[in-house]
Structures are given as structure tokens and as C-alpha cells.
Coordinates of C-alpha atoms in Angstrom, one line a residue:
X18 CA 41.7 -58.3 65.7
X19 CA 44.2 -57.5 62.9
X20 CA 45.4 -53.9 62.9
X21 CA 46.1 -51.9 59.7
X22 CA 49.8 -51.8 60.6
X23 CA 50.1 -55.6 60.5
X24 CA 48.0 -56.1 57.3
X25 CA 49.9 -57.2 54.2
X26 CA 48.8 -55.9 50.8
X27 CA 50.1 -57.5 47.5
X28 CA 50.0 -55.2 44.5
X29 CA 50.2 -56.9 41.1
X30 CA 52.2 -54.6 38.7
X31 CA 54.6 -51.7 39.1
X32 CA 53.1 -49.3 36.7
X33 CA 52.0 -45.8 37.7
X34 CA 48.7 -47.0 39.3
X35 CA 50.4 -49.9 41.2
X36 CA 53.2 -47.7 42.5
X37 CA 50.7 -45.0 43.6
X38 CA 48.5 -47.5 45.3
X39 CA 51.4 -49.2 47.1
X40 CA 53.0 -46.0 48.3
X41 CA 49.6 -44.6 49.5
X42 CA 48.9 -47.8 51.4
X43 CA 52.4 -47.9 52.9
X44 CA 51.9 -44.3 54.2
X45 CA 48.7 -45.6 55.9
X46 CA 50.6 -48.3 57.8
X47 CA 50.2 -51.3 55.6
X48 CA 53.0 -53.7 54.7
X49 CA 53.1 -53.7 50.9
X50 CA 54.8 -55.9 48.3
X51 CA 54.6 -55.2 44.6
X52 CA 55.0 -58.2 42.3
X53 CA 56.0 -57.1 38.8
X54 CA 56.3 -59.6 35.9
X55 CA 58.8 -57.5 33.9
X56 CA 62.5 -56.9 34.8
X57 CA 61.9 -53.3 35.8
X58 CA 59.2 -50.8 36.9
X59 CA 56.9 -48.5 35.0
X60 CA 54.6 -50.8 33.0
X61 CA 54.0 -49.1 29.7
X62 CA 56.4 -46.3 30.8
X63 CA 59.4 -48.6 30.9
X64 CA 62.8 -47.6 29.4
X65 CA 65.5 -49.3 27.4
X66 CA 68.9 -48.3 26.2
X67 CA 70.6 -49.3 22.9
X68 CA 73.6 -47.9 20.9
X69 CA 74.0 -45.0 23.3
X70 CA 70.2 -44.0 23.0
X71 CA 67.8 -43.9 25.9
X72 CA 64.2 -44.7 24.7
X73 CA 61.1 -44.1 26.8
X74 CA 58.9 -47.0 25.7
X75 CA 55.5 -45.4 26.3
X76 CA 54.1 -42.1 27.6
X77 CA 56.0 -39.1 26.2
X78 CA 53.7 -36.1 27.0
X79 CA 54.0 -34.5 30.4
X80 CA 50.7 -32.7 31.0
X81 CA 48.9 -31.7 34.2
X82 CA 52.0 -30.9 36.3
X83 CA 49.8 -30.1 39.3
X84 CA 48.7 -33.8 39.5
X85 CA 52.3 -34.9 39.9
X86 CA 53.0 -32.1 42.4
X87 CA 50.0 -33.1 44.5
X88 CA 51.0 -36.7 44.4
X89 CA 54.5 -36.1 45.8
X90 CA 53.1 -33.5 48.2
X91 CA 51.0 -36.2 49.9
X92 CA 54.3 -37.6 51.2
X93 CA 55.9 -34.4 52.1
X94 CA 57.9 -34.3 48.9
X95 CA 58.2 -32.2 45.7
X96 CA 58.7 -33.2 42.1
X97 CA 62.0 -31.4 42.2
X98 CA 63.2 -33.8 44.9
X99 CA 63.2 -36.5 42.2
X100 CA 63.5 -35.0 38.8
X101 CA 63.9 -31.6 37.0
X102 CA 61.1 -30.3 34.8
X103 CA 61.4 -27.9 31.9
X104 CA 58.5 -26.3 30.1
X105 CA 58.7 -26.8 26.3
X106 CA 58.3 -23.7 24.0
X107 CA 57.0 -24.3 21.5
X108 CA 54.8 -26.8 23.2
X109 CA 54.7 -28.8 20.0
X110 CA 54.7 -28.6 16.2
X111 CA 51.7 -29.4 13.9
X112 CA 52.3 -30.4 10.3
X113 CA 49.1 -29.8 8.4
X114 CA 48.1 -30.8 4.9
X115 CA 50.0 -28.8 2.3
X116 CA 53.2 -29.1 4.2
X117 CA 52.3 -26.2 6.5
X118 CA 54.2 -26.5 9.8
X119 CA 53.0 -24.5 12.8
X120 CA 54.7 -24.1 16.1
X121 CA 52.2 -24.0 19.1
X122 CA 53.6 -21.4 21.4
X123 CA 53.7 -21.7 25.2
X124 CA 52.8 -18.1 25.8
X125 CA 49.2 -17.1 25.8
X126 CA 49.6 -13.8 23.9
X127 CA 51.4 -15.6 21.1
X128 CA 48.8 -18.4 21.1
X129 CA 46.0 -15.8 20.8
X130 CA 47.8 -14.2 17.9
X131 CA 48.1 -17.6 16.2
X132 CA 44.4 -18.3 16.5
X133 CA 43.6 -14.8 15.3
X134 CA 45.7 -15.3 12.3
X135 CA 43.7 -18.3 11.2
X136 CA 40.3 -17.0 12.2
X137 CA 39.7 -13.3 12.9
X138 CA 37.8 -12.9 16.2
X139 CA 38.9 -16.3 17.5
X140 CA 41.3 -15.0 20.1
X141 CA 38.4 -13.7 22.2
X142 CA 36.6 -17.0 21.7
X143 CA 39.7 -18.9 22.7
X144 CA 39.6 -16.9 26.0
X145 CA 36.0 -18.0 26.6
X146 CA 36.7 -21.6 25.5
X147 CA 39.6 -21.9 27.9
X148 CA 37.7 -20.2 30.7
X149 CA 35.0 -22.9 30.5
X150 CA 37.7 -25.6 30.1
X151 CA 39.4 -24.3 33.3
X152 CA 36.2 -24.8 35.2
X153 CA 35.9 -28.3 33.9
X154 CA 39.5 -29.0 34.8
X155 CA 39.0 -27.6 38.3
X156 CA 35.8 -29.7 38.9
X157 CA 36.6 -32.7 36.8
X158 CA 40.1 -33.2 38.1
X159 CA 39.5 -31.8 41.5
X160 CA 36.3 -33.7 42.3
X161 CA 35.0 -36.2 39.8
X162 CA 38.1 -38.2 38.9
X163 CA 38.8 -38.8 42.6
X164 CA 35.4 -40.6 43.0
X165 CA 35.6 -44.4 43.2
X166 CA 32.7 -44.7 40.9
X167 CA 31.0 -47.4 43.0
X168 CA 27.5 -45.9 43.5
X169 CA 25.3 -43.2 42.1
X170 CA 25.1 -41.9 45.7
X171 CA 28.6 -40.4 45.2
X172 CA 27.0 -37.9 42.8
X173 CA 23.9 -37.0 44.9
X174 CA 25.5 -33.8 46.4
X175 CA 23.4 -31.0 44.9
X176 CA 26.6 -29.0 44.2
X177 CA 27.9 -31.9 42.2
X178 CA 24.7 -32.1 40.2
X179 CA 25.1 -28.4 39.3
X180 CA 28.7 -29.0 38.4
X181 CA 27.7 -32.0 36.2
X182 CA 25.3 -29.8 34.2
X183 CA 28.0 -27.2 33.7
X184 CA 30.5 -29.8 32.7
X185 CA 28.6 -30.5 29.5
X186 CA 28.5 -34.3 30.1
X187 CA 25.7 -34.8 27.6
X188 CA 27.1 -32.7 24.8
X189 CA 29.8 -34.0 22.5
X190 CA 33.2 -32.5 22.1
X191 CA 32.5 -32.2 18.4
X192 CA 29.5 -30.0 19.0
X193 CA 31.2 -28.0 21.8
X194 CA 34.3 -26.9 19.9
X195 CA 32.3 -25.8 16.9
X196 CA 30.5 -23.2 19.0
X197 CA 33.8 -21.4 19.2
X198 CA 35.8 -22.1 16.1
X199 CA 35.1 -22.7 12.4
X200 CA 38.6 -22.8 10.8
X201 CA 39.6 -26.5 10.0
X202 CA 43.1 -25.9 11.3
X203 CA 41.9 -24.7 14.7
X204 CA 39.3 -27.5 14.9
X205 CA 42.1 -30.1 14.4
X206 CA 44.2 -28.3 17.0
X207 CA 41.6 -28.3 19.7
X208 CA 40.3 -31.8 19.0
X209 CA 43.7 -33.5 18.9
X210 CA 44.1 -34.0 22.7
X211 CA 41.1 -36.4 22.7
X212 CA 43.1 -38.8 20.6
X213 CA 44.6 -39.8 24.0
X214 CA 41.1 -40.6 25.2
X215 CA 40.2 -43.2 22.7
X216 CA 37.2 -42.0 20.8
X217 CA 36.1 -39.6 18.1
X218 CA 35.1 -36.1 19.1
X219 CA 31.4 -37.0 18.2
X220 CA 31.5 -39.7 21.0
X221 CA 33.6 -37.9 23.6
X222 CA 31.8 -35.8 26.2
X223 CA 32.5 -32.0 26.0
X224 CA 33.8 -32.4 29.6
X225 CA 37.1 -33.3 28.1
X226 CA 37.8 -29.9 26.8
X227 CA 39.6 -29.9 30.2
X228 CA 42.3 -31.5 28.2
X229 CA 42.7 -28.3 26.2
X230 CA 43.1 -26.4 29.4
X231 CA 45.9 -28.8 30.4
X232 CA 47.4 -28.4 26.9
X233 CA 47.2 -24.7 26.1
X234 CA 47.1 -23.2 29.5
X235 CA 49.1 -25.4 31.9
X236 CA 51.6 -26.3 29.2
X237 CA 53.7 -29.2 28.0
X238 CA 56.6 -30.2 30.2
X239 CA 59.5 -32.6 30.1
X240 CA 61.5 -34.3 32.9
X241 CA 65.2 -34.1 32.0
X242 CA 66.5 -37.6 31.4
X243 CA 63.2 -38.8 30.0
X244 CA 59.7 -39.8 31.2
X245 CA 61.1 -42.8 33.0
X246 CA 62.5 -40.3 35.6
X247 CA 59.0 -40.0 36.9
X248 CA 58.9 -43.8 37.5
X249 CA 62.3 -43.7 39.1
X250 CA 61.1 -41.0 41.5
X251 CA 58.0 -42.9 42.3
X252 CA 60.0 -46.1 43.0
X253 CA 62.4 -44.2 45.2
X254 CA 59.5 -42.7 47.1
X255 CA 57.8 -46.1 47.5
X256 CA 61.0 -47.7 48.9
X257 CA 61.5 -44.7 51.2
X258 CA 58.0 -45.6 52.6
X259 CA 58.9 -49.3 53.0
X260 CA 57.3 -50.8 49.9
X261 CA 59.0 -54.0 48.8
X262 CA 59.2 -54.5 45.0
X263 CA 60.0 -57.8 43.4
X264 CA 60.7 -57.9 39.6
X265 CA 60.5 -60.8 37.2
X266 CA 57.8 -62.3 39.4
X267 CA 54.6 -62.8 37.4
X268 CA 51.5 -63.7 39.3
X269 CA 50.0 -67.0 38.1
X270 CA 46.7 -67.0 40.1
X271 CA 44.8 -65.0 42.8
X272 CA 43.8 -67.6 45.4
X273 CA 40.3 -67.2 46.8
X274 CA 38.8 -69.0 49.7
X275 CA 35.2 -68.5 50.9
X276 CA 34.9 -65.2 49.1
X277 CA 38.2 -63.7 50.2
X278 CA 41.6 -63.5 48.5
X279 CA 44.1 -65.2 50.7
X280 CA 47.1 -64.4 48.5
X281 CA 48.6 -65.1 45.1
X282 CA 50.4 -68.0 43.5
X283 CA 53.8 -67.4 41.7
X284 CA 56.3 -69.8 40.2
X285 CA 58.2 -69.6 43.5
X286 CA 55.1 -70.6 45.5
X287 CA 52.2 -69.1 47.4
X288 CA 52.4 -65.5 48.7
X289 CA 49.8 -64.8 51.5
X290 CA 48.1 -61.4 51.7
X291 CA 45.3 -59.7 53.6
X292 CA 44.4 -57.6 50.5
X293 CA 45.2 -57.9 46.8
X294 CA 45.3 -55.0 44.4
X295 CA 45.5 -55.9 40.7
X296 CA 47.4 -53.1 38.9
X297 CA 47.9 -55.4 35.9
X298 CA 45.6 -55.4 32.9
X299 CA 42.1 -55.7 34.4
X300 CA 40.8 -58.2 31.9
X301 CA 43.9 -60.4 32.4
X302 CA 43.7 -60.2 36.2
X303 CA 40.0 -61.1 36.3
X304 CA 39.7 -63.5 33.4
X305 CA 43.0 -65.4 33.8
X306 CA 44.1 -65.0 37.4
X307 CA 40.7 -65.7 39.0
X308 CA 38.8 -69.0 39.0
X309 CA 35.6 -68.7 36.9
X310 CA 33.3 -68.6 40.0
X311 CA 35.0 -65.4 41.3
X312 CA 34.8 -63.4 38.1
X313 CA 32.5 -60.3 38.1
X314 CA 32.4 -60.0 34.3
X315 CA 32.4 -62.4 31.4
X316 CA 34.1 -62.4 28.0
X317 CA 31.0 -61.0 26.3
X318 CA 31.2 -58.0 28.6
X319 CA 34.8 -57.3 27.8
X320 CA 34.2 -57.9 24.1
X321 CA 31.5 -55.3 24.1
X322 CA 33.7 -52.6 25.6
X323 CA 34.9 -49.7 23.4
X324 CA 38.7 -49.7 23.6
X325 CA 41.0 -46.8 23.1
X326 CA 43.5 -47.4 20.2
X327 CA 46.5 -49.5 20.1
X328 CA 49.7 -48.1 18.6
X329 CA 52.4 -49.1 16.2
X330 CA 55.6 -47.7 17.6
X331 CA 59.1 -47.3 16.3
X332 CA 62.2 -46.5 18.4
X333 CA 64.7 -45.0 16.0
X334 CA 68.3 -43.8 16.5
X335 CA 69.6 -41.5 13.8
X336 CA 73.3 -40.5 13.3
X337 CA 72.6 -36.9 12.5
X338 CA 70.5 -34.0 13.8
X339 CA 67.1 -33.0 12.3
X340 CA 66.7 -29.3 13.0
X341 CA 63.2 -29.0 11.5
X342 CA 61.8 -31.2 14.2
X343 CA 60.6 -30.0 17.6
X344 CA 60.4 -32.1 20.8
X345 CA 56.8 -33.1 19.9
X346 CA 55.6 -33.2 16.2
X347 CA 52.0 -34.0 15.1
X348 CA 51.7 -35.0 11.5
X349 CA 48.1 -34.0 10.5
X350 CA 49.1 -34.0 6.9
X351 CA 46.4 -36.5 6.0
X352 CA 42.6 -36.7 6.5
X353 CA 41.9 -36.7 10.2
X354 CA 38.4 -38.1 9.9
X355 CA 39.4 -41.0 7.6
X356 CA 42.0 -42.2 10.1
X357 CA 39.6 -41.9 13.0
X358 CA 37.0 -43.9 11.0
X359 CA 39.6 -46.6 10.4
X360 CA 40.3 -46.8 14.1
X361 CA 36.8 -46.6 15.6
X362 CA 34.1 -47.2 13.0
X363 CA 35.7 -49.7 10.5
X364 CA 38.7 -51.1 12.3
X365 CA 41.5 -51.8 10.0
X366 CA 45.1 -50.8 9.3
X367 CA 44.9 -47.2 8.2
X368 CA 45.2 -46.3 4.5
X369 CA 46.7 -42.8 5.1
X370 CA 47.5 -42.5 8.8
X371 CA 48.3 -39.5 10.9
X372 CA 51.3 -40.0 13.1
X373 CA 53.3 -38.5 15.9
X374 CA 57.1 -38.0 16.4
X375 CA 58.8 -37.3 19.7
X376 CA 62.4 -36.1 19.4
X377 CA 63.4 -35.7 23.0
X378 CA 67.0 -35.1 21.9
X379 CA 65.8 -31.7 20.7
X380 CA 65.5 -30.8 24.4
X381 CA 67.7 -33.3 26.2
X382 CA 71.2 -34.2 24.9
X383 CA 71.5 -37.0 27.5
X384 CA 69.1 -39.3 25.5
X385 CA 71.2 -39.6 22.4
X386 CA 74.9 -39.7 21.5
X387 CA 76.4 -36.3 20.5
X388 CA 75.3 -35.3 17.0
X389 CA 72.5 -37.9 16.9
X390 CA 68.7 -37.7 17.1
X391 CA 66.4 -39.9 19.3
X392 CA 63.1 -40.6 17.6
X393 CA 59.9 -42.1 18.9
X394 CA 57.3 -42.6 16.2
X395 CA 53.7 -43.5 16.9
X396 CA 50.7 -44.4 14.6
X397 CA 47.4 -44.8 16.5
X398 CA 45.7 -47.9 15.2
X399 CA 42.7 -50.0 16.0
X400 CA 43.2 -52.7 18.7
X401 CA 43.0 -56.4 17.9
X402 CA 44.7 -56.3 14.5
X403 CA 47.3 -58.8 13.2
X404 CA 50.7 -57.0 13.2
X405 CA 53.2 -59.1 11.2
X406 CA 56.7 -57.8 10.4
X407 CA 55.8 -57.0 6.8
X408 CA 52.9 -54.8 8.0
X409 CA 55.1 -53.0 10.4
X410 CA 57.8 -52.4 7.7
X411 CA 55.2 -51.1 5.3
X412 CA 54.1 -48.4 7.8
X413 CA 57.7 -47.6 8.8
X414 CA 58.6 -46.7 5.2
X415 CA 55.2 -44.9 4.7
X416 CA 55.7 -42.5 7.6
X417 CA 59.5 -42.1 7.2
X418 CA 59.0 -40.9 3.7
X419 CA 56.7 -38.2 5.0
X420 CA 59.1 -37.4 7.8
X421 CA 62.0 -37.1 5.3
X422 CA 59.8 -34.8 3.2
X423 CA 59.1 -32.5 6.1
X424 CA 62.7 -32.5 7.3
X425 CA 64.1 -31.9 3.8
X426 CA 66.7 -34.6 4.2
X427 CA 67.2 -38.3 4.0
X428 CA 66.9 -40.1 7.3
X429 CA 66.6 -43.8 6.7
X430 CA 70.2 -44.1 5.5
X431 CA 71.3 -42.5 8.8
X432 CA 69.4 -44.9 11.0
X433 CA 71.7 -46.7 13.4
X434 CA 69.1 -48.4 15.6
X435 CA 65.5 -49.4 14.9
X436 CA 62.9 -51.4 16.9
X437 CA 59.2 -51.8 16.3
X438 CA 56.5 -52.4 18.9
X439 CA 52.8 -53.2 18.4
X440 CA 49.8 -55.3 19.4
X441 CA 51.7 -58.6 20.0
X442 CA 54.3 -56.8 22.1
X443 CA 51.6 -55.1 24.3
X444 CA 50.0 -58.5 24.8
X445 CA 53.3 -60.2 25.7
X446 CA 54.7 -57.5 28.0
X447 CA 51.5 -56.3 29.7
X448 CA 48.8 -59.0 29.0
X449 CA 47.1 -56.1 27.3
X450 CA 43.5 -56.9 26.3
X451 CA 43.3 -57.1 22.4
X452 CA 46.7 -55.4 22.4
X453 CA 45.3 -52.0 23.4
X454 CA 47.8 -49.2 24.4
X455 CA 45.5 -46.8 26.3
X456 CA 42.8 -48.8 28.0
X457 CA 39.1 -48.1 27.6
X458 CA 37.8 -45.2 25.5
X459 CA 36.4 -42.3 27.6
X460 CA 32.9 -42.4 26.0
X461 CA 29.9 -41.3 28.0
X462 CA 28.8 -45.0 28.3
X463 CA 32.2 -45.8 29.9
X464 CA 32.5 -42.9 32.4
X465 CA 32.5 -43.1 36.2
X466 CA 30.2 -45.9 37.5
X467 CA 29.9 -47.3 34.0
X468 CA 33.6 -48.3 34.0
X469 CA 34.7 -51.8 35.2
X470 CA 34.5 -51.5 39.0
X471 CA 37.6 -50.9 41.1
X472 CA 36.4 -53.5 43.6
X473 CA 35.4 -57.1 42.9
X474 CA 31.7 -57.7 43.8
X475 CA 32.5 -61.4 44.5
X476 CA 35.9 -61.3 46.3
X477 CA 35.7 -59.0 49.4
X478 CA 39.3 -57.9 49.6
X479 CA 40.2 -57.8 45.8
X480 CA 40.6 -54.4 44.2
X481 CA 41.6 -53.2 40.7
X482 CA 43.5 -50.1 39.6
X483 CA 44.8 -48.7 36.4
X484 CA 43.6 -47.5 33.0
X485 CA 40.8 -50.0 32.6
X486 CA 38.9 -48.8 35.7
X487 CA 38.3 -45.3 37.2
X488 CA 39.1 -42.7 36.3
X489 CA 40.6 -43.8 33.0
X490 CA 43.6 -43.8 30.6
X491 CA 46.7 -41.7 30.8
X492 CA 49.5 -41.1 33.3
X493 CA 47.8 -38.5 35.6
X494 CA 44.5 -40.6 35.8
X495 CA 46.6 -43.7 36.6
X496 CA 48.3 -41.8 39.5
X497 CA 44.9 -40.8 40.7
X498 CA 43.5 -44.4 40.3
X499 CA 46.1 -45.8 42.6
X500 CA 45.4 -43.2 45.3
X501 CA 41.6 -43.7 45.0
X502 CA 41.9 -47.5 45.5
X503 CA 44.2 -47.0 48.5
X504 CA 41.5 -44.8 50.0
X505 CA 38.8 -47.4 49.5
X506 CA 41.0 -50.1 51.0
X507 CA 41.6 -48.0 54.1
X508 CA 37.9 -47.4 54.5
X509 CA 37.0 -51.0 54.3
X510 CA 39.9 -52.9 55.8

């Protein structure tokens, strides 16, 4: 009988979920090899350098620091063993319509005063809103997101049923926040975190006010050197545990015999495995790496899924400083509802988009040459749109004009480096379904057991991890996803 210590697991993809799954399995005694199609690790959180600038390619918000601490603690380590965190204050800046710029303070007394300024009496309501959000965070992150979502029986514990009722799963975020706040500025502020979840507030369960607790109470952090430092730390930890990582090694096919995956095919030949974990895009892994008879879902299923947005990104190096920017800057200077409609209800390129600017050089001088600014600009857009260069250029000038207006200075004439990134790039680099950036939207109909399953129902030893399965999109959920799938593999193999 084969023992766990002799079993070999192949993990496809070195993103957050793949690295977490591989390291967790190695800790349990499995031999683990990660096969990564790109030249380096991180998936969407890769990094590149140009003209003296260091650009994080994807995630830029460091929320839920406890999830990262818990991850490294599983292996007897601390975050500080791998990278240095600083808390941002202000957490971020919001630019509202009418050119009103507001810093969101890290301190709770200052935050309460800000709310009170916009809406008398709202500071006390903020306390209650965050009290409820803290409960949702404790239960949602502590219990529900660690469930594999494979059976309703997982939720049959009476305590969980009580928790589920208190989590407001059947109430929308839109309804929930309006019980506490009326001021349009405050509503935009508390509803903004769900932009990361891929749905409008009307279609997002009120459970996700837990994101407000993560934002306003736990704070916004930054790993010095950039977000890729997290990836570097995870890679180092994986290798310390014996995980082998092979880059520039795309998987061409998952080989299945008599209902079991026997390994994977690469350009260099067949690689045998006792278990296969697909940390690549779920749709790609299932629809393109498996023969038709071994697929759980069909194209109609995938086409009917509600996807989170894609993004039009610009990586920009500027040869001067921009003192009016903060590390994180949210441009809510256009109609929030119109942009949401043009993402979710009537998918098209937005007419007057909101956008986001990260300027990590405001915090970290190592990511830009002296006297320069490192800018990461993001416009959330609907997935599955054509993105020719002319369209990208149109939006570049549209948002740069608004950025220049806010900063009170010309910027485009000081740009020394520029690169765009959108749908075609997500497809090419990550096999991203319809060019999405964030996976599936976290709607009620795509929560827990209603997400694509983390285990194939046709191939006994094939598992899936990442943002298209449980628990969902984002860096902390991807970390959790990898750990959850490792636990399922240990139980069954």
C-alpha cells in the first residue's frame, strides 16, 4: 500500500492558491512538484522591472493581515521572517465628485469624526455597523470560508445554522448599509470594498460587510518592497518544505486512465503523479486539459456563470513626484451606479469610468528611482470585451486627464515608462476565462456549494484550487483555498 510520504502530487500553477496547496501538502509528507507556465511565480501577483521601477502586476491591497499570519504560523513561521509590513495612514484617499478629496484615517477616533462630519449621528451607527461586521468576519473567515463546499451536510451543525442567519446571507449589501447610513459619500465609502467581489451591492450578500471590518478596523498594510514580497516569502517557505518548482513548464494535458489522473503531459514529456491539483484557471484546466469524457461541466455552464470584472491596467513610471497622491487613491469622481451598470447589467466599455491609482512610491522609495513616482492605474471593466490598442489609449488619456486635474500638474509629459494590460493579456498569461481578472462574482447563487467544485466528480484524484472555486476571489481567499484543498487531499488519499 502506498504511504502518504511516497505519494507524489503535481500542482499546476504557482499562484497564491497553488503555492499554499503545495506547501501544505509537503508539510503533510507528500512529495510535491509545482509546474508553472510563466517564467516566475505569483500568477496574477507577478512582478516586473523596467527603467529602474518595480511594478507589482496585480494585487496591490494588503488586507486581512491575520490570514497571512495564520498561514505562516502553520509552518512555525511569522510574516516578519519573510517581509516587513507597515500600516498605511491614511489608509487611502477618495476623490469624490466636485474634486473633493478625503483621506480615510487609520485611527478609529479620526474615522468616527469623519463619518460624523458627513452625517451627524453616524459615528455611533458606524460602531454598530462594524460590531456586526466583526462578527461576520469572525464567523465568515473563521468558519465558512474554510469549508470545502462539497455537501450541504457541512452546514448542518445547529451552531452554523444560527451563525448563517446572523450573517445576513439573504439580505443584500445595498439594503444592509442603508440601515446605517444615508449620506451618499458614506454609502460610496462603505460599498466600495465589494468592487473586489465582482457584483453590485444589490446582488452581494450583506455577509460581505466583513470586508468593511477588514478595511476600516483591521487596516490597510503594505509589505516593503512590494506585494511580490509575499510571493517570494511563500516560495521560500515552500522550498524550505521540499517543494520543487519548475517554471516555463506549461501543462498540455491531464492524463486520465480508468477514472484516475495518472499525471500530466508537458512539452518535455509525461510527468507521473498520484494526485493532481489544478491551480491554473479552472475553466482552462477542465475544458482544455481534460478529455471531454472527464469534464464535470460544459461550456454552457461556464457561460452562465457571473464573472467578476476584468481590468484595464497601466503601469506608469513618472520622472517627478506627485505630492497630492496617497499610496491608494480611489477616483469616485463619476457616477458609481452608471459604471457598475456598464460592468454588470449592460456590459460595455464604460462611458465615464471610476478608476484606482496605486502609488507605492509614496510609501516605499525602493520601487522607483529617486525623485520619481511609480503608478499603477486600474479601471474595472466587464470581462469578454475586445481591447485593441486604440481603446486602451483612449482610456489612458481619459483617466490621466482626471489624474492631472487632481494633482494640479502635468503628468503625461513626464512619463518615462508605460505599459498597458487588459483582457488579451489575462488570457495569454493566465488562460483567464473571458479575460476576467478576479474570478467569479461572489453572488448568493455562487457561494459555497454553488461554486465550481474543488474536486472533480469524474476523476477521483483531481482537485481544483484558486479564485474560481471555494472560497472565492482575492489573495486571502486564495491562500485559504490552497489550504482547504490540501486538507481534502489528506482525508481522501
